[in-house]
Structures are given as C-alpha cells and as structure tokens.
mmCIF file of C-alpha atoms in Angstrom:
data_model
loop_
_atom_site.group_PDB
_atom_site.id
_atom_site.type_symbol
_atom_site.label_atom_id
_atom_site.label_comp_id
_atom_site.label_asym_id
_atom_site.label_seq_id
_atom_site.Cartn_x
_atom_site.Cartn_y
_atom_site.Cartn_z
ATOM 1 C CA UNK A 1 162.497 116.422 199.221
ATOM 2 C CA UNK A 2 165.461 118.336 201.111
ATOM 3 C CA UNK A 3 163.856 121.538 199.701
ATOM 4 C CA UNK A 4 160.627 120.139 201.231
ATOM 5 C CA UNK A 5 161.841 119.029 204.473
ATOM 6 C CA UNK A 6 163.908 122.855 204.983
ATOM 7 C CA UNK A 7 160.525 124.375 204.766
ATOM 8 C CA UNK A 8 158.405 122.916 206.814
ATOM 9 C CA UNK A 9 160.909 122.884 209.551
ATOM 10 C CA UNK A 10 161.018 126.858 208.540
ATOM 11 C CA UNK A 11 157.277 126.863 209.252
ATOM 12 C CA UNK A 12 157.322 125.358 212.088
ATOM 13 C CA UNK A 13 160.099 128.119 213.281
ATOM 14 C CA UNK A 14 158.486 130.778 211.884
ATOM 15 C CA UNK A 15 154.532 130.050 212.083
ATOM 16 C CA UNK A 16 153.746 130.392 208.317
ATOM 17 C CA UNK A 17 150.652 128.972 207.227
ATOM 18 C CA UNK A 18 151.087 125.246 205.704
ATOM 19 C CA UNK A 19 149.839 126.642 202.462
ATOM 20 C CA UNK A 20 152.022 129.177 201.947
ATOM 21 C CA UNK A 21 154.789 126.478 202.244
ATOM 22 C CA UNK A 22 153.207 124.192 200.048
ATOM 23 C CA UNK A 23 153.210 127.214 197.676
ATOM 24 C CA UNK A 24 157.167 127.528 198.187
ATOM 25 C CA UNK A 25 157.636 123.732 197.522
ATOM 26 C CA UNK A 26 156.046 124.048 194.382
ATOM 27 C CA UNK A 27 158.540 127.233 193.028
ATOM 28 C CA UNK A 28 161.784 125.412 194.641
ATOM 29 C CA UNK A 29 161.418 121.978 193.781
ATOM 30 C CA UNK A 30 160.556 122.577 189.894
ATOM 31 C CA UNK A 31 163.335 121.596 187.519
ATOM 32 C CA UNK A 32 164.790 122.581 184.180
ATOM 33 C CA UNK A 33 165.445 126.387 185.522
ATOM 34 C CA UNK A 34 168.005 128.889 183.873
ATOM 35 C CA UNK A 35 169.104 131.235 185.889
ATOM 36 C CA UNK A 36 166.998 134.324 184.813
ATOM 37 C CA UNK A 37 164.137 131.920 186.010
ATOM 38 C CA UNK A 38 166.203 131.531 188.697
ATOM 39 C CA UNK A 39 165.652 134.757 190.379
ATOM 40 C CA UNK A 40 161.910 134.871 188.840
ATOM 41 C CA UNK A 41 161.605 132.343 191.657
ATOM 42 C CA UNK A 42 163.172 134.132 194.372
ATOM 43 C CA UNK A 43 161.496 137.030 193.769
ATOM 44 C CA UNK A 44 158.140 134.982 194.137
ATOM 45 C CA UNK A 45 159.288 133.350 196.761
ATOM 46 C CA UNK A 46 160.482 137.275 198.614
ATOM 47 C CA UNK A 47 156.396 138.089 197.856
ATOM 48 C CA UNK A 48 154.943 135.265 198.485
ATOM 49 C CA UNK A 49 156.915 135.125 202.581
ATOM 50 C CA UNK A 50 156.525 139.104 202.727
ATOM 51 C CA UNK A 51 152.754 138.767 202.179
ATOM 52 C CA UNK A 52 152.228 136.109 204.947
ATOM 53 C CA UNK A 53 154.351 138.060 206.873
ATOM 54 C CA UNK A 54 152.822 141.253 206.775
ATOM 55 C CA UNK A 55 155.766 142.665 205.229
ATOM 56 C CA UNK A 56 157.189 145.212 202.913
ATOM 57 C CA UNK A 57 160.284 145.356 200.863
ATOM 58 C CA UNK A 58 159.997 149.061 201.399
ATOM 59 C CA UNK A 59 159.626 148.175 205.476
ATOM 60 C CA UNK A 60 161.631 150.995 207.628
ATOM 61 C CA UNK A 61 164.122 149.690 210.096
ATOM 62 C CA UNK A 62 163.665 150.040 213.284
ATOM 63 C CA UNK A 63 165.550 152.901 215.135
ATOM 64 C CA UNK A 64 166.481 150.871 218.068
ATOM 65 C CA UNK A 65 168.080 148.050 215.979
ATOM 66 C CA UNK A 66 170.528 150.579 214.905
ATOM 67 C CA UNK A 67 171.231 151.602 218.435
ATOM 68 C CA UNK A 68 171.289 148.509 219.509
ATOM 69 C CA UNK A 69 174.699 147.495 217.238
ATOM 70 C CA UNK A 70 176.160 151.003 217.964
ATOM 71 C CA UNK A 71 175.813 149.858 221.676
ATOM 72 C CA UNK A 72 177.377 146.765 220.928
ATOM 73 C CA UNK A 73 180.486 148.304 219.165
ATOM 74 C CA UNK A 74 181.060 150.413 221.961
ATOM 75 C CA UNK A 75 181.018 147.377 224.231
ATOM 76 C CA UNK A 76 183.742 146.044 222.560
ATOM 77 C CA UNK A 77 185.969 148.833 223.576
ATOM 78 C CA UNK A 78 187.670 150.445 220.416
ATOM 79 C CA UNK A 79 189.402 153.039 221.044
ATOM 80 C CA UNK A 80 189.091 154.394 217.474
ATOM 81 C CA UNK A 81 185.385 154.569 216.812
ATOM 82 C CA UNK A 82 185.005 154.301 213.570
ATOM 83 C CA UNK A 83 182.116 156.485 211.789
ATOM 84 C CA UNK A 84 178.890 154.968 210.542
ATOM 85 C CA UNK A 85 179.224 156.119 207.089
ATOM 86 C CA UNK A 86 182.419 153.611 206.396
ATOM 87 C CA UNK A 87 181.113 150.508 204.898
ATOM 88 C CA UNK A 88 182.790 147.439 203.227
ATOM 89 C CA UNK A 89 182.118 144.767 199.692
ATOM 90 C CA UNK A 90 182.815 141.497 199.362
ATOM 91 C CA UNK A 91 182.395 140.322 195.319
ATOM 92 C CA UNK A 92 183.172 136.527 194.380
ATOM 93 C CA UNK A 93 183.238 135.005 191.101
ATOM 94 C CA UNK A 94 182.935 131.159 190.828
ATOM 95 C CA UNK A 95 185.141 129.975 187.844
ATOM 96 C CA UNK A 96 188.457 131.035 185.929
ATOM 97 C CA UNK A 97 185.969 130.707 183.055
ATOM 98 C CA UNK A 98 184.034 134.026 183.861
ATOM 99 C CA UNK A 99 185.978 137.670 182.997
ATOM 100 C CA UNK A 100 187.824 139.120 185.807
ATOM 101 C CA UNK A 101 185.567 141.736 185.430
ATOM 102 C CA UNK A 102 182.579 140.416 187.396
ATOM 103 C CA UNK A 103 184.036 141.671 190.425
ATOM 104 C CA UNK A 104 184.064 144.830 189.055
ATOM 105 C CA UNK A 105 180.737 144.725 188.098
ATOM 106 C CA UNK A 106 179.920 143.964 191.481
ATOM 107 C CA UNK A 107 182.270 146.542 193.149
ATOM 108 C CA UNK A 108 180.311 149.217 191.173
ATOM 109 C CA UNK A 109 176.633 148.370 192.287
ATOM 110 C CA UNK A 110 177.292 148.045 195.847
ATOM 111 C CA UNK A 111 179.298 151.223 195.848
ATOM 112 C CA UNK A 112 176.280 153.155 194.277
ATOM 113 C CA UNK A 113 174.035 151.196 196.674
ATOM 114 C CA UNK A 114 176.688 152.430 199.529
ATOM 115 C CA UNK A 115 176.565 156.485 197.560
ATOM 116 C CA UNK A 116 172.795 156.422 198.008
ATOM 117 C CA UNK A 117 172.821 155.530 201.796
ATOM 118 C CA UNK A 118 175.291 158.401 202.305
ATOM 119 C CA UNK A 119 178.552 155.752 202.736
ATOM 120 C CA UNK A 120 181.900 155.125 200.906
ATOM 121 C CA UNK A 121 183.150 152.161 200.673
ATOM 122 C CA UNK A 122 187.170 152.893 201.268
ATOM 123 C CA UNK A 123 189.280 150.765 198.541
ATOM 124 C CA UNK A 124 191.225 148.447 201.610
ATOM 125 C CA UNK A 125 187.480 147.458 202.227
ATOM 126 C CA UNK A 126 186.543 146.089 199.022
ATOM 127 C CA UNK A 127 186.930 142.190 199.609
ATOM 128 C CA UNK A 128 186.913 139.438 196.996
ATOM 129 C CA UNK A 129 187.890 136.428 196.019
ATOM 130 C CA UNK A 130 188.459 135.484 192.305
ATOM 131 C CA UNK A 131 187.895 132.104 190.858
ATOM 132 C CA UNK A 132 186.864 130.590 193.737
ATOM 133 C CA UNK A 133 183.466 128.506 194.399
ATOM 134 C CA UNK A 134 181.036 129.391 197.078
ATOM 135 C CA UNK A 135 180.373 126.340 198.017
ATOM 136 C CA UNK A 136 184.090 126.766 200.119
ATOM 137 C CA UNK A 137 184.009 128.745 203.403
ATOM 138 C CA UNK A 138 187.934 129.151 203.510
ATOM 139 C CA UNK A 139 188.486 131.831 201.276
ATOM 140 C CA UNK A 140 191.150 134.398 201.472
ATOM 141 C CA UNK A 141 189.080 137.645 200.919
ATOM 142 C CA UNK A 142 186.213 136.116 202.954
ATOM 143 C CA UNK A 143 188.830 135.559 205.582
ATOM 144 C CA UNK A 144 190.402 139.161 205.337
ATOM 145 C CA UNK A 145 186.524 140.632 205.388
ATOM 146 C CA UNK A 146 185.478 138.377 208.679
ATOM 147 C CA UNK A 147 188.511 139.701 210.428
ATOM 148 C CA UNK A 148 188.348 143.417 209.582
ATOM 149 C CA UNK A 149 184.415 143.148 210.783
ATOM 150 C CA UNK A 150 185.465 141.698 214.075
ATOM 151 C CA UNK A 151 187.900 144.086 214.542
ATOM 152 C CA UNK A 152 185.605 146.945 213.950
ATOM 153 C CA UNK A 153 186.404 148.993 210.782
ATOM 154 C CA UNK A 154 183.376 148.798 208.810
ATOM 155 C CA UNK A 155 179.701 149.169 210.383
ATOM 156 C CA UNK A 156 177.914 148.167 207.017
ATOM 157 C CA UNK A 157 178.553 145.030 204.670
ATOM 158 C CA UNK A 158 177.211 145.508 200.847
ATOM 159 C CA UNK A 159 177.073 142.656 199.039
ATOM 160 C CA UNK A 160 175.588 142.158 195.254
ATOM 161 C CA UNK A 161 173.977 139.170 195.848
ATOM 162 C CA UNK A 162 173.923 136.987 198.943
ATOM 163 C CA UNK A 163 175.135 134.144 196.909
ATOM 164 C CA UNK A 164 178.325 135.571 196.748
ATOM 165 C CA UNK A 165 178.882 135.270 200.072
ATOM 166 C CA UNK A 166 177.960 131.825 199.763
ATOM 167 C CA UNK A 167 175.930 128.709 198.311
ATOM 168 C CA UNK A 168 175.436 126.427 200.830
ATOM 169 C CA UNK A 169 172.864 127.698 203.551
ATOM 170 C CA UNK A 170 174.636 125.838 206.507
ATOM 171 C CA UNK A 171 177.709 128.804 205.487
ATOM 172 C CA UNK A 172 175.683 131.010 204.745
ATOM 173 C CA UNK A 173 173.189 131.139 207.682
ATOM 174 C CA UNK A 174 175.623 131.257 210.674
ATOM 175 C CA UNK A 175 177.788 133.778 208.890
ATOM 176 C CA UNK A 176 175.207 136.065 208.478
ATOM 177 C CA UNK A 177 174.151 135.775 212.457
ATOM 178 C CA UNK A 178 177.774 135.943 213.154
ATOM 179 C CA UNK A 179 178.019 139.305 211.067
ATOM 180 C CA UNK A 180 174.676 140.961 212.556
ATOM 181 C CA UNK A 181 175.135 139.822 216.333
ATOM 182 C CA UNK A 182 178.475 139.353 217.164
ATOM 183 C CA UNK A 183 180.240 141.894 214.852
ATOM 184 C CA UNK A 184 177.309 144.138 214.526
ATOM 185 C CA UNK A 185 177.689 144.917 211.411
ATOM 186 C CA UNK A 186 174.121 146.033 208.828
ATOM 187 C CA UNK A 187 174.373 143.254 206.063
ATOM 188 C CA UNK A 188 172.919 144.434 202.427
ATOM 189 C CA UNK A 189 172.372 142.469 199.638
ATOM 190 C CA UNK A 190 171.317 144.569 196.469
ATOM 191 C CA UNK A 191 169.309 141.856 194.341
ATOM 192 C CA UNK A 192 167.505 139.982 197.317
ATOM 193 C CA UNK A 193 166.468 143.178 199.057
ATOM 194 C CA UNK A 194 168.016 141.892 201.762
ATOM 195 C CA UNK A 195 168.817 144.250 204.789
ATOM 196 C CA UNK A 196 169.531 143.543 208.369
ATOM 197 C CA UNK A 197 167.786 146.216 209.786
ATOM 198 C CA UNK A 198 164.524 145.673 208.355
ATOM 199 C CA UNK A 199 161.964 143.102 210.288
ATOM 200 C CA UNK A 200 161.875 139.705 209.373
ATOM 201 C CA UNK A 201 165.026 139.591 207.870
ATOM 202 C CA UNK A 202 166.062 136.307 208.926
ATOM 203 C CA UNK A 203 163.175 134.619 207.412
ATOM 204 C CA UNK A 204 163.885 135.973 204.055
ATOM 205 C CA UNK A 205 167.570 135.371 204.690
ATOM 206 C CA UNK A 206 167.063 131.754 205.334
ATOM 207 C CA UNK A 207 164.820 131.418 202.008
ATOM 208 C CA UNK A 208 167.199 133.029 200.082
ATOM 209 C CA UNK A 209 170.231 130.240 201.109
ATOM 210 C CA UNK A 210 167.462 127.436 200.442
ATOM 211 C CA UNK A 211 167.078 128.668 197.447
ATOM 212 C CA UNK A 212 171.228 129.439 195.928
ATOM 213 C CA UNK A 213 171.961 126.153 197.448
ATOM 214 C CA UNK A 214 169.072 124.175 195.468
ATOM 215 C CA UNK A 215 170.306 126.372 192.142
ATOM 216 C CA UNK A 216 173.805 125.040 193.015
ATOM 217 C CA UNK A 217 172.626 121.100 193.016
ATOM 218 C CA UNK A 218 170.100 121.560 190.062
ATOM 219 C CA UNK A 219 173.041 123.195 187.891
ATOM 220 C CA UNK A 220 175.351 120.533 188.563
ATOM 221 C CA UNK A 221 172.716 118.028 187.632
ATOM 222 C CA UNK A 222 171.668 119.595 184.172
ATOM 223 C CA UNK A 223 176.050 119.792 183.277
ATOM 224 C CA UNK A 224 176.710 116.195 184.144
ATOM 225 C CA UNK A 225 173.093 115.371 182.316
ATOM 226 C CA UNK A 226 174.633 117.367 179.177
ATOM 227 C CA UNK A 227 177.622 115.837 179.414
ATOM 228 C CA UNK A 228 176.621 112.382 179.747
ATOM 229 C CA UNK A 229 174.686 112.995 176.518
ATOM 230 C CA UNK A 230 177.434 114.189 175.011
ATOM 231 C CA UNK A 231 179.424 111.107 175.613
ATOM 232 C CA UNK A 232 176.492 108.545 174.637
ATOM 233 C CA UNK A 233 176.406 110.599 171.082
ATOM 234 C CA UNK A 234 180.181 110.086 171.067
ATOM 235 C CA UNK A 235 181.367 113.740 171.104
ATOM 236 C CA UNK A 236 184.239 114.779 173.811
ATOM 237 C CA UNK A 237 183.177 116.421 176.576
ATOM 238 C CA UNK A 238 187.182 118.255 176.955
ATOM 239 C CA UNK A 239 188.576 115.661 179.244
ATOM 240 C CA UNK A 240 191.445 113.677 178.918
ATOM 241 C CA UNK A 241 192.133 109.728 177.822
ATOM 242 C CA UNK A 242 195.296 108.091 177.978
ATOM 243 C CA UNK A 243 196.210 107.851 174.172
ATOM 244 C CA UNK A 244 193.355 109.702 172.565
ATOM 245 C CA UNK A 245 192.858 112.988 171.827
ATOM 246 C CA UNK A 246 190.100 115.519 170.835
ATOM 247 C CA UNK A 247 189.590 116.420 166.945
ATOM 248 C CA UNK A 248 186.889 118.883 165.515
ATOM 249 C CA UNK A 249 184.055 117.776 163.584
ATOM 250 C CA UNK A 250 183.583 119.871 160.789
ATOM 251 C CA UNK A 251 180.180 121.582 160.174
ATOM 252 C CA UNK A 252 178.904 120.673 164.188
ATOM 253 C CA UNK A 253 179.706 124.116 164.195
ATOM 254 C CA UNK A 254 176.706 124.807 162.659
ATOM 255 C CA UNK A 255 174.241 123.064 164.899
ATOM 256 C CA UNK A 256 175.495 124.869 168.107
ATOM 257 C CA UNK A 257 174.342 128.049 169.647
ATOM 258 C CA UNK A 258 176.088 131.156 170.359
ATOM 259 C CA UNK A 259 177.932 134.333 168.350
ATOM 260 C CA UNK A 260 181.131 132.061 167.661
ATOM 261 C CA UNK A 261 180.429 128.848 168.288
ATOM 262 C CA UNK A 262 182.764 126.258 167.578
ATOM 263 C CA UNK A 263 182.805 122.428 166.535
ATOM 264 C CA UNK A 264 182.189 119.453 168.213
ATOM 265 C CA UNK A 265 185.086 117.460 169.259
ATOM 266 C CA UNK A 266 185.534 113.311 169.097
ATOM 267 C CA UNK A 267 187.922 111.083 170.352
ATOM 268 C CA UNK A 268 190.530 109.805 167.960
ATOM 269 C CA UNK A 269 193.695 107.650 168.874
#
C-alpha cells in the first residue's frame, strides 16, 4: 500500500498514464524477491517509465545543463576553479558481515566508469563508509563527501549503485537535489543508469529510492520470518539467553545449503 500510495502521488507529479502505474504496483508490491530479482524489477521498472516517457537510456544530455552548473560554480566564487575532469566515489557496505572488499569492488567500477568519461577520480576523493547501514544519514564518509562537494573540489559524483548512497527515499531524494542544484555537482550511478544530465532524471531517480527502500522492508521481513521459524522448530537463531547456550546438532549440517555449511544450533542449559 505505501508502494501504492508513492506512485500515484508520482503520477500525479509527473503525468504518467494510470496504467503505467498500475503496471509499477504490480512489479513493486510482489513478495518473496532475492535480490538478483531485485534489480530484474528495477530494470523493468527503468523501461517501463522510459517508454511512457519518451525516453532513452542512451538519451544525450543537454548542453545547457552542463553550462548551467559551470555557471553556478562560478557563482559561488572559488578562487581555485577546479577542472571538470576531477570527479569523486562514495562506496558503502551495510554489515561487518560482508568482506572489506566490497568497497573495493565498488571503487574499481566507478573509476572505469570515471576512465571512460575522460575523469580521474583523485584517491582523497574516494569516500566510504564501512559497516555502516544506509538506512542512517549521519555517516562519516557521507559527511566528508557532502562537504568537499559544497566546497567545490569535485564537479562529478560516481556512485555504483544509488543504494549506496542510501535506502530510504526521504535521504535519498533531497540529497540528490541538494547535490545537482545547490552543489552542482553531475550525479552517476553505474547500475541504475542514472545520470543527472540526462532528461527525466528525477523521475527515474525517485523510482529507483521507492524501489531500495521497499527491498530494505521486504528483506527485513523474510529474516525475522526465517528466524521466527527457526525458533518455533527449536533451533537457535545466535542470540543470547541468560543461562543457556548454543550446541551443534550433528548431521543438520547436511540439510543446509552452501559450500561449508555448518550445523544447526539448540539451546541447552
């Protein structure tokens, strides 16, 4: 239903066709999605908006879009320029579970993305933030990227995926305005096709939030759903009572997916 209610109210904004919402409805609100499916789903949903909205993914910027936010970082008076071809990252990883190496990952793709365009991406303007959920907006190398923006030093932000800027779209939404207008910095996000200086933009930006923040509540619902089955079987689900502990059961090993998987765990005193 808040899917539901997000999109019309985009309609109305926008003046999509009522169809081509109900159409979006039907892709957000279905259930029981992993997260390749995931991004089956937004890439529908990027085709399905493009189409209505005459669009391409392959749609030219327009020139005076570009001169527009060189305008407005002259306004702001720096004396020190900077050039055009010095862009910025930002690369976020959610849990202390995941390898330190996601960032990395991350770092790579949006410095080829930044190669391609004719940019380097300096290393004092790689931000991240490392174990840290999106669902926060104070976060140190968020912080430390909105601040070097404002001040000027990068004209281009590459990011992997907007969801690593952020999962909920009231964070997500008015940082990206803030970013584009205010700072005028180009904001590019590799997986969503996602770039400032194309047309209509906004529209796919604001489907794109809908849909990481609707991920974000669906995965939490299918863990604590796992978990509470867990419990009514009577494994442990790895936290901690007050005079029990956890001990393996041998052979659950067996029923369990994965290269090394390992045994179920039940209470004992």
């Amino acid at each position: 239903p808040d899917v539901g209610r997000q999109l019309m109210l985009l309609c109305a904004l926008t003046g999509a066709r009522v169809t081509a919402v109900r159409v979006l409805i039907a892709i957000l609100a279905s259930t029981g999605c992993g997260a390749r499916d995931h991004v089956q789903q937004r890439l529908a949903v990027m085709h399905i908006l493009l189409a209505f909205a005459g669009l391409e993914l392959g749609d030219q910027p327009r020139s005076s879009r570009r001169q527009r936010r060189r305008q407005r970082s002259s306004e702001r008076g720096s004396e020190d320029p900077v050039d055009d071809d010095i862009a910025a990252s930002y690369a976020r990883f959610s849990s202390a579970m995941q390898p330190d190496e996601s960032n990395t990952d991350q770092n790579r793709k949006t410095e080829q993305a930044a190669i391609a365009n004719g940019q380097t991406i300096p290393p004092e303007h790689k931000f991240s933030d490392e174990a840290v959920s999106g669902t926060k907006r104070d976060r140190d190398g968020l912080n430390a990227m909105l601040a070097a923006a404002e001040a000027g030093r990068f004209k281009t932000l590459y990011l992997y995926s907007l969801s690593r800027l952020a999962r909920e779209s009231v964070i997500t939404l008015p940082m990206l305005k803030r970013l584009v207008y205010k700072y005028g910095v180009r904001v590019i996000s590799l997986v969503d096709g996602l770039d400032s200086e194309r047309d209509g933009w906004e529209l796919i930006a604001h489907v794109i939030a809908i849909v990481n923040e609707q991920y974000l509540k669906e995965l939490s619902a299918s863990v604590f759903r796992g978990q509470e089955g867990a419990v009514l079987a009577g494994f442990s689900v790895g936290d901690y009572r007050f005079g029990y502990k956890s001990v393996p059961v041998p052979g659950t090993e067996a029923t369990r997916r994965g290269r090394h998987a390992k045994p179920r765990k039940v209470y004992a005193i």
